[in-house]
mmCIF file of C-alpha atoms in Angstrom:
data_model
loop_
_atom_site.group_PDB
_atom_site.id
_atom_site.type_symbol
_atom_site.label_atom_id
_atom_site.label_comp_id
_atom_site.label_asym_id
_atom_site.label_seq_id
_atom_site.Cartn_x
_atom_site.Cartn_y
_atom_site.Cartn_z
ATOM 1 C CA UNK T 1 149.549 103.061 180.812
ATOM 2 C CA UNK T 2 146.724 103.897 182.573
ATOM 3 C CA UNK T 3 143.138 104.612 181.016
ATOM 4 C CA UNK T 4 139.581 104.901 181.838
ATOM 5 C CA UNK T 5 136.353 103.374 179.998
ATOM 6 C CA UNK T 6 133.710 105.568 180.336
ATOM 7 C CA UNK T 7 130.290 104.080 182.939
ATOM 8 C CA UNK T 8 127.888 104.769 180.092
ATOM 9 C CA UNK T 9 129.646 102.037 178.142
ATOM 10 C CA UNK T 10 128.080 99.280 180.479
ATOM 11 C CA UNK T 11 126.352 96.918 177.798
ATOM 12 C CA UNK T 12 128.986 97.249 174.435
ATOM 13 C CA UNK T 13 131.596 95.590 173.276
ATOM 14 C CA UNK T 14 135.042 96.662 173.665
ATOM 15 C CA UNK T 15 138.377 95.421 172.324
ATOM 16 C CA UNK T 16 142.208 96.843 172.095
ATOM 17 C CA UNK T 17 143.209 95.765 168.690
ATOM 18 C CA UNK T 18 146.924 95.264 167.883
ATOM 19 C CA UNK T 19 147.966 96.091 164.513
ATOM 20 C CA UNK T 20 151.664 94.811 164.980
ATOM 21 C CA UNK T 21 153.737 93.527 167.758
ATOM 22 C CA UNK T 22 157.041 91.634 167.446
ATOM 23 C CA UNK T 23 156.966 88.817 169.080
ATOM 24 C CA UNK T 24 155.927 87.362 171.782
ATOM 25 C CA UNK T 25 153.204 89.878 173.400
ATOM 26 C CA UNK T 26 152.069 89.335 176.991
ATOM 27 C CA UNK T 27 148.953 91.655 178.422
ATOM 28 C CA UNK T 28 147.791 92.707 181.654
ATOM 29 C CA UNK T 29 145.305 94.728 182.867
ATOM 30 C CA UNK T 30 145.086 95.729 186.424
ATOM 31 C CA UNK T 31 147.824 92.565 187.474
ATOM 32 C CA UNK T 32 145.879 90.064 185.445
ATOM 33 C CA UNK T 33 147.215 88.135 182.451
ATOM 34 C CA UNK T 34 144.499 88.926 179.986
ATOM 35 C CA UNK T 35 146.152 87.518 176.713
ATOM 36 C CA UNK T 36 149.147 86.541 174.987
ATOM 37 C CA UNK T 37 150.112 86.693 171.096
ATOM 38 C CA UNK T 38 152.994 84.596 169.904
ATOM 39 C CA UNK T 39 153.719 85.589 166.455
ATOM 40 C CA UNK T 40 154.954 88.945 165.257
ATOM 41 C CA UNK T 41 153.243 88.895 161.856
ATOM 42 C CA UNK T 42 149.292 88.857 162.420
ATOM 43 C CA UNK T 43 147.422 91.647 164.190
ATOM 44 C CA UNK T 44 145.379 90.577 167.086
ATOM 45 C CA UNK T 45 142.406 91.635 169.015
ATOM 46 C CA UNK T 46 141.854 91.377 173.083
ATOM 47 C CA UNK T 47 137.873 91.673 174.351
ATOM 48 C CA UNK T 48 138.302 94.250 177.390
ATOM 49 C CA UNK T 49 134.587 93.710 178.478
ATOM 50 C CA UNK T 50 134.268 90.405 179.180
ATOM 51 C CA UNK T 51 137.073 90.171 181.810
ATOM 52 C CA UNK T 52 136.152 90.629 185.182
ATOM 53 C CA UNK T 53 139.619 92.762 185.869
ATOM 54 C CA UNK T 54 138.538 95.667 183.783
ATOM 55 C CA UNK T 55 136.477 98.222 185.345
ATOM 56 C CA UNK T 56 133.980 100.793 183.419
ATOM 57 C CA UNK T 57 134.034 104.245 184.714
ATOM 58 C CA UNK T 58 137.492 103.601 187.326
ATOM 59 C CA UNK T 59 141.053 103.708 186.722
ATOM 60 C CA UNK T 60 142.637 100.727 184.810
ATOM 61 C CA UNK T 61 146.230 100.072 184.115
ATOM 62 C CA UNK T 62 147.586 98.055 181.549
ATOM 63 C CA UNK T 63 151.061 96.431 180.981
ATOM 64 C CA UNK T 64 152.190 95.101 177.750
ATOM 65 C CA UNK T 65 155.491 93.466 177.524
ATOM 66 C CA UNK T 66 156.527 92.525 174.441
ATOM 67 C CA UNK T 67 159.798 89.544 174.050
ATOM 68 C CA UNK T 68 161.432 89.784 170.818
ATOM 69 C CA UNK T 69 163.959 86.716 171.893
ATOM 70 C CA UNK T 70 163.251 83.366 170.492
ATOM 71 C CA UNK T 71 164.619 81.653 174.112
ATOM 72 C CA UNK T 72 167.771 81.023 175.823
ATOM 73 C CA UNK T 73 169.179 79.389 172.678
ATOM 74 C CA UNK T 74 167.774 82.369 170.417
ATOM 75 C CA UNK T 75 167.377 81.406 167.049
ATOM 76 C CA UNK T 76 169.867 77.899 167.188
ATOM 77 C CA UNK T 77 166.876 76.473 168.807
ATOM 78 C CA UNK T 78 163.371 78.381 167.256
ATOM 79 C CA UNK T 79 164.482 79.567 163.716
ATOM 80 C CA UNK T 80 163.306 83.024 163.746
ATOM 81 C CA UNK T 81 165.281 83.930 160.500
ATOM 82 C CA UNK T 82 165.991 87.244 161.311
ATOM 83 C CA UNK T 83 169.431 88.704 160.833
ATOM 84 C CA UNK T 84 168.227 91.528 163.044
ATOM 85 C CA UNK T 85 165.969 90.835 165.996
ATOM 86 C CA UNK T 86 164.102 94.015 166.684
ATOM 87 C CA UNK T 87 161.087 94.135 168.613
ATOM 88 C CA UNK T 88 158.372 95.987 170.385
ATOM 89 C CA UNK T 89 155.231 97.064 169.755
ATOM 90 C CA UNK T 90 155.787 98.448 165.612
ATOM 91 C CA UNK T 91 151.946 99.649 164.662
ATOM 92 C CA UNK T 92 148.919 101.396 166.423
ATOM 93 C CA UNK T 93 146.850 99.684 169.263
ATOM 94 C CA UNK T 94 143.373 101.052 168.861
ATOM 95 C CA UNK T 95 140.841 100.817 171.612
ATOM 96 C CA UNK T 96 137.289 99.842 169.244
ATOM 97 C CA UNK T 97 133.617 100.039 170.737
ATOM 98 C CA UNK T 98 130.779 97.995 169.384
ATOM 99 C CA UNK T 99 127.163 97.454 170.086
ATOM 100 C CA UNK T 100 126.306 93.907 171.404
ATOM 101 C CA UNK T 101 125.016 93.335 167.787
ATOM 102 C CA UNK T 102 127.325 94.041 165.320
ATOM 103 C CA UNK T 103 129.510 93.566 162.037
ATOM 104 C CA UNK T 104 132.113 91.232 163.130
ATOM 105 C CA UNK T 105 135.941 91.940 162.571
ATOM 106 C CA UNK T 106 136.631 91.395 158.400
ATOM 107 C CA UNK T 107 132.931 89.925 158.576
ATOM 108 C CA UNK T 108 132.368 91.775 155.663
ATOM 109 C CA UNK T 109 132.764 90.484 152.300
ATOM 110 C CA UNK T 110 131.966 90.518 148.431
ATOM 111 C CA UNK T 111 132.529 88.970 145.287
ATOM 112 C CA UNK T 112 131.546 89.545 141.428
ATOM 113 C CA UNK T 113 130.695 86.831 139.121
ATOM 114 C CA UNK T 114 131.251 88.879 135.497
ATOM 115 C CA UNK T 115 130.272 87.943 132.291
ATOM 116 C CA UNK T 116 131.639 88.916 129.166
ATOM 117 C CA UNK T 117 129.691 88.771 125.477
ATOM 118 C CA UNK T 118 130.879 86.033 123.335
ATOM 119 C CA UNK T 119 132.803 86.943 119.744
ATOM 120 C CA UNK T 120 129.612 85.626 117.967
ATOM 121 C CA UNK T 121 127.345 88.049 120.270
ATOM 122 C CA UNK T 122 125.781 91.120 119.077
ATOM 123 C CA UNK T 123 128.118 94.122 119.160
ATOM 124 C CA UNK T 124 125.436 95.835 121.654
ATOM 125 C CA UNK T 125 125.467 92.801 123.966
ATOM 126 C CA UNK T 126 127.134 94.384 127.280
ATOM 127 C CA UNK T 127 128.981 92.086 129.583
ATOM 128 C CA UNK T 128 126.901 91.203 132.850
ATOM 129 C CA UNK T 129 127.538 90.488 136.543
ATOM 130 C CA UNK T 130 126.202 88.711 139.557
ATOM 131 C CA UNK T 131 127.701 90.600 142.682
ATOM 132 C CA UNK T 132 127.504 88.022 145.974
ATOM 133 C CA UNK T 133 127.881 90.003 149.403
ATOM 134 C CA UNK T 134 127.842 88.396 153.036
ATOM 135 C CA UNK T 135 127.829 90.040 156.397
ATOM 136 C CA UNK T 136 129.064 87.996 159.703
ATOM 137 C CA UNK T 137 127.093 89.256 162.562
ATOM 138 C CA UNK T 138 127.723 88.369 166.233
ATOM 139 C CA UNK T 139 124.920 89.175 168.964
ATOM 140 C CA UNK T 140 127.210 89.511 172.101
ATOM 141 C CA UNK T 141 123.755 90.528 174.218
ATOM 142 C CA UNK T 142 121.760 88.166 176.381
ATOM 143 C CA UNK T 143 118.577 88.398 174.287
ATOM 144 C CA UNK T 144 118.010 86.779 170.347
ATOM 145 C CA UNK T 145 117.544 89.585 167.960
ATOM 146 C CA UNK T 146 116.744 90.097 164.992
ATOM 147 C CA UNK T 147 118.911 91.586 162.440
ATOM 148 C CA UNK T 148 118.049 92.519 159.278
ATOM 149 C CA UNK T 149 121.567 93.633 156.761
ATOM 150 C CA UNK T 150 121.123 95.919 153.877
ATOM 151 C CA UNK T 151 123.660 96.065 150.827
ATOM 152 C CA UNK T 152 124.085 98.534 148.463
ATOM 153 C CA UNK T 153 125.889 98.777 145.109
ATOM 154 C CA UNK T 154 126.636 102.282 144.166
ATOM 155 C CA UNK T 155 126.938 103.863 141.107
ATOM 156 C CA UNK T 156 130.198 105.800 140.180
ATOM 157 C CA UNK T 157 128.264 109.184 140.917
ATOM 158 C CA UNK T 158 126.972 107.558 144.630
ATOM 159 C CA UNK T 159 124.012 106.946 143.347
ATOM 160 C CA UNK T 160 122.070 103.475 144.346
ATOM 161 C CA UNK T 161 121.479 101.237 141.921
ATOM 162 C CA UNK T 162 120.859 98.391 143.120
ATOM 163 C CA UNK T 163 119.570 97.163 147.040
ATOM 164 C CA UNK T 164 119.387 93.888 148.282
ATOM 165 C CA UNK T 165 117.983 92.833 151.721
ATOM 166 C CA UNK T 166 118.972 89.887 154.447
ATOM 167 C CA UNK T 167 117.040 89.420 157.271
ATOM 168 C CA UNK T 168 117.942 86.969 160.147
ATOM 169 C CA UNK T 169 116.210 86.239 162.960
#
């Protein structure tokens, strides 16, 4: 397949995420071995600008070849389990763009801590509960940033109601 990153996106972040590939995944990109994935369960992400094969704003090709064999011996040897070795590439590759500071991949995440009233408590006691949030940022870029993350909880009508701020530096 051939494809072509645009010139003006000199400076971000790019990766081809696989969502699914069974099994043993090889990738090239313009006749160089770029990455290899050997299990046919996880999704898995290759960074496209950060090897020196991959050219912004020019023709690249890639080639993906993807093994579904367990070996010579087959499964005698490696114990794939499967009654019925399929294989190839079985969910969407998407091509992602990020700036040099950004969210990183599942770097998101959030929690609740809830309270509930006690049988002795008033009957107008309401339960309560602590929300905990985190954000995983990576600065790809040359120069320290700073980065400040903003959270909000919304209410069931999209309204805000509550903010809270984390600046890093």
């Amino acid at each position: 397949k051939a494809f072509t990153l645009p010139k003006d996106w000199e400076g971000s972040v790019i990766w081809l995420d696989f969502e699914g590939s069974f099994r043993l995944t090889t990738v090239w990109i313009n006749g160089a071995k770029v990455a290899s994935h050997d299990c046919g369960y996880t999704p898995f992400r290759v960074r496209l600008d950060n090897i020196t094969a991959v050219q912004l704003g020019q023709r690249n090709v890639i080639a993906i070849f993807v093994d579904p064999d367990n070996g010579d011996d087959g499964a005698r040897t490696h114990a794939s389990g499967w009654w019925y070795e399929g294989g190839g590439l079985y969910r969407h590759v998407n091509l992602v763009r990020a700036s040099p500071v950004h969210v990183e991949q599942d770097g998101l995440f959030a929690y609740s801590n809830l309270t509930w009233p006690s049988h002795s408590a008033a009957a107008t006691d309401d339960p309560s509960a602590v929300i905990h949030a985190s954000a995983a940022i990576t600065n790809a870029g040359v120069e320290a940033v700073s980065v400040c993350v903003a959270f909000h909880l919304l209410s069931p009508d999209g309204s805000v109601s509550a903010t809270s701020l984390l600046l890093e530096s």
